CSV table of C-alpha atoms in Angstrom, one decimal:
chain,number,residue,atom,x,y,z
Z,1,UNK,CA,2.2,9.1,-5.0
Z,2,UNK,CA,1.2,12.6,-3.8
Z,3,UNK,CA,-2.2,12.8,-2.1
Z,4,UNK,CA,-2.5,16.4,-1.1
Z,5,UNK,CA,-6.2,16.3,-0.2
Z,6,UNK,CA,-5.6,13.7,2.5
Z,7,UNK,CA,-3.9,16.4,4.6
Z,8,UNK,CA,-7.2,18.2,4.7
Z,9,UNK,CA,-9.3,15.4,6.2
Z,10,UNK,CA,-9.9,16.6,9.7
Z,11,UNK,CA,-12.0,15.7,12.6
Z,12,UNK,CA,-14.2,18.2,14.3
Z,13,UNK,CA,-11.3,19.0,16.7
Z,14,UNK,CA,-9.0,19.9,13.8
Z,15,UNK,CA,-6.7,16.8,13.9
Z,16,UNK,CA,-6.4,14.5,10.9
Z,17,UNK,CA,-8.9,11.7,10.9
Z,18,UNK,CA,-6.6,8.6,10.9
Z,19,UNK,CA,-9.5,6.1,10.3
Z,20,UNK,CA,-10.7,8.1,7.3
Z,21,UNK,CA,-7.3,8.4,5.8
Z,22,UNK,CA,-6.6,4.7,6.4
Z,23,UNK,CA,-9.9,3.8,4.7
Z,24,UNK,CA,-9.1,5.9,1.7
Z,25,UNK,CA,-5.6,4.4,1.4
Z,26,UNK,CA,-6.9,0.9,1.7
Z,27,UNK,CA,-9.2,1.1,-1.3
Z,28,UNK,CA,-6.6,0.1,-3.9
Z,29,UNK,CA,-9.3,-0.4,-6.5
Z,30,UNK,CA,-7.2,-1.4,-9.4
Z,31,UNK,CA,-5.1,-3.9,-7.5
Z,32,UNK,CA,-8.2,-5.4,-5.9
Z,33,UNK,CA,-9.8,-5.7,-9.3
Z,34,UNK,CA,-6.8,-7.3,-10.9
Z,35,UNK,CA,-6.3,-9.7,-8.0
Z,36,UNK,CA,-10.0,-10.7,-8.0
Z,37,UNK,CA,-9.9,-11.5,-11.7
Z,38,UNK,CA,-7.0,-13.8,-11.0
Z,39,UNK,CA,-9.0,-15.5,-8.1
Z,40,UNK,CA,-6.9,-13.8,-5.3
Z,41,UNK,CA,-8.9,-12.4,-2.4
Z,42,UNK,CA,-7.3,-9.4,-0.7
Z,43,UNK,CA,-8.3,-9.7,2.9
Z,44,UNK,CA,-5.7,-7.4,4.3
Z,45,UNK,CA,-3.5,-10.2,5.7
Z,46,UNK,CA,0.1,-11.1,5.2
Z,47,UNK,CA,-1.1,-14.3,3.4
Z,48,UNK,CA,-2.7,-12.1,0.7
Z,49,UNK,CA,0.6,-10.5,0.1
Z,50,UNK,CA,2.1,-13.9,-0.7
Z,51,UNK,CA,-0.8,-14.5,-3.1
Z,52,UNK,CA,-0.1,-11.2,-4.9
Z,53,UNK,CA,3.5,-12.2,-5.3
Z,54,UNK,CA,2.4,-15.2,-7.3
Z,55,UNK,CA,0.3,-13.2,-9.8
Z,56,UNK,CA,1.6,-13.2,-13.4
Z,57,UNK,CA,2.8,-9.6,-14.1
Z,58,UNK,CA,0.5,-8.9,-17.1
Z,59,UNK,CA,0.5,-5.2,-16.2
Z,60,UNK,CA,4.2,-4.7,-17.1
Z,61,UNK,CA,3.3,-4.1,-20.8
Z,62,UNK,CA,1.1,-1.1,-20.0
Z,63,UNK,CA,3.1,1.9,-18.5
Z,64,UNK,CA,0.0,3.6,-17.1
Z,65,UNK,CA,-1.3,0.4,-15.5
Z,66,UNK,CA,2.2,-0.3,-14.2
Z,67,UNK,CA,2.3,3.0,-12.3
Z,68,UNK,CA,-1.2,2.8,-11.0
Z,69,UNK,CA,-0.9,-0.8,-9.9
Z,70,UNK,CA,2.4,-0.1,-8.3
Z,71,UNK,CA,0.8,2.7,-6.3
Z,72,UNK,CA,-2.0,0.4,-5.3
Z,73,UNK,CA,0.4,-2.4,-4.3
Z,74,UNK,CA,2.3,0.0,-2.1
Z,75,UNK,CA,-0.9,1.3,-0.5
Z,76,UNK,CA,-2.1,-2.3,0.0
Z,77,UNK,CA,1.2,-3.3,1.6
Z,78,UNK,CA,0.9,-0.3,3.9
Z,79,UNK,CA,-2.7,-1.3,4.8
Z,80,UNK,CA,-1.6,-4.8,5.8
Z,81,UNK,CA,1.3,-3.4,7.9
Z,82,UNK,CA,-0.9,-0.8,9.6
Z,83,UNK,CA,-3.7,-3.4,10.3
Z,84,UNK,CA,-1.4,-6.2,11.6
Z,85,UNK,CA,1.8,-4.7,13.1
Z,86,UNK,CA,1.0,-3.2,16.5
Z,87,UNK,CA,1.8,0.5,16.7
Z,88,UNK,CA,2.2,1.0,12.9
Z,89,UNK,CA,0.3,3.9,11.5
Z,90,UNK,CA,-0.1,5.9,8.3
Z,91,UNK,CA,1.5,9.3,8.1
Z,92,UNK,CA,1.1,11.8,5.3
Z,93,UNK,CA,4.3,13.8,4.7
Z,94,UNK,CA,4.0,17.5,4.1
Z,95,UNK,CA,4.5,16.8,0.4
Z,96,UNK,CA,1.4,14.6,0.4
Z,97,UNK,CA,3.3,11.3,0.2
Z,98,UNK,CA,1.7,8.5,2.4
Z,99,UNK,CA,4.2,6.5,4.4
Z,100,UNK,CA,4.0,4.0,7.2
Z,101,UNK,CA,5.5,5.0,10.5
Z,102,UNK,CA,6.6,2.1,12.6
Z,103,UNK,CA,6.8,2.1,16.5
Z,104,UNK,CA,10.6,2.2,16.2
Z,105,UNK,CA,10.3,5.5,14.4
Z,106,UNK,CA,11.3,4.0,11.1
Z,107,UNK,CA,9.4,5.5,8.1
Z,108,UNK,CA,8.6,3.1,5.3
Z,109,UNK,CA,7.9,4.5,1.8
Z,110,UNK,CA,5.5,1.7,0.9
Z,111,UNK,CA,4.4,3.4,-2.4
Z,112,UNK,CA,8.0,3.3,-3.7
Z,113,UNK,CA,8.2,-0.3,-2.7
Z,114,UNK,CA,5.0,-1.1,-4.5
Z,115,UNK,CA,6.2,0.5,-7.6
Z,116,UNK,CA,9.4,-1.5,-7.5
Z,117,UNK,CA,7.4,-4.7,-7.0
Z,118,UNK,CA,5.1,-3.9,-9.9
Z,119,UNK,CA,8.0,-3.1,-12.2
Z,120,UNK,CA,10.3,-6.0,-11.4
Z,121,UNK,CA,8.7,-8.3,-8.8
Z,122,UNK,CA,11.6,-7.7,-6.5
Z,123,UNK,CA,11.5,-7.4,-3.6
Z,124,UNK,CA,8.3,-9.4,-3.0
Z,125,UNK,CA,5.6,-7.8,-1.1
Z,126,UNK,CA,5.5,-10.7,1.4
Z,127,UNK,CA,9.3,-10.3,2.0
Z,128,UNK,CA,8.9,-6.5,2.5
Z,129,UNK,CA,6.1,-7.2,5.0
Z,130,UNK,CA,8.3,-9.7,6.9
Z,131,UNK,CA,11.2,-7.2,7.1
Z,132,UNK,CA,8.9,-4.4,8.3
Z,133,UNK,CA,7.0,-6.6,10.8
Z,134,UNK,CA,10.3,-7.6,12.5
Z,135,UNK,CA,11.3,-4.0,13.3
């Protein structure tokens, strides 16, 4: 997912606005809508990732929805990591790709992980979170 306009969100001092970027990335409108219709509340916690893993994958028959939902799932995974893992932060690569940077220096391409989850269910979002939270 390339989000070039995010690189232009700046504070009055010229630095990127991390809170503004995090807010935009956390929207995940399609995923939140689909989860809500299934009775799953996305509250930005690891438990909500487990609930997403249990959703029936009805989106897999629609290529456009699959791509969009995969992007949202990755952004939601990143949102949960950034909000619950101390020192984790969003970073926007020079190509516009949002990734999560962990305190260890490891970069996690959460969007690619979300797309894999949407397409096949493997690895589970909760499993990815557990792996990332350990590092």
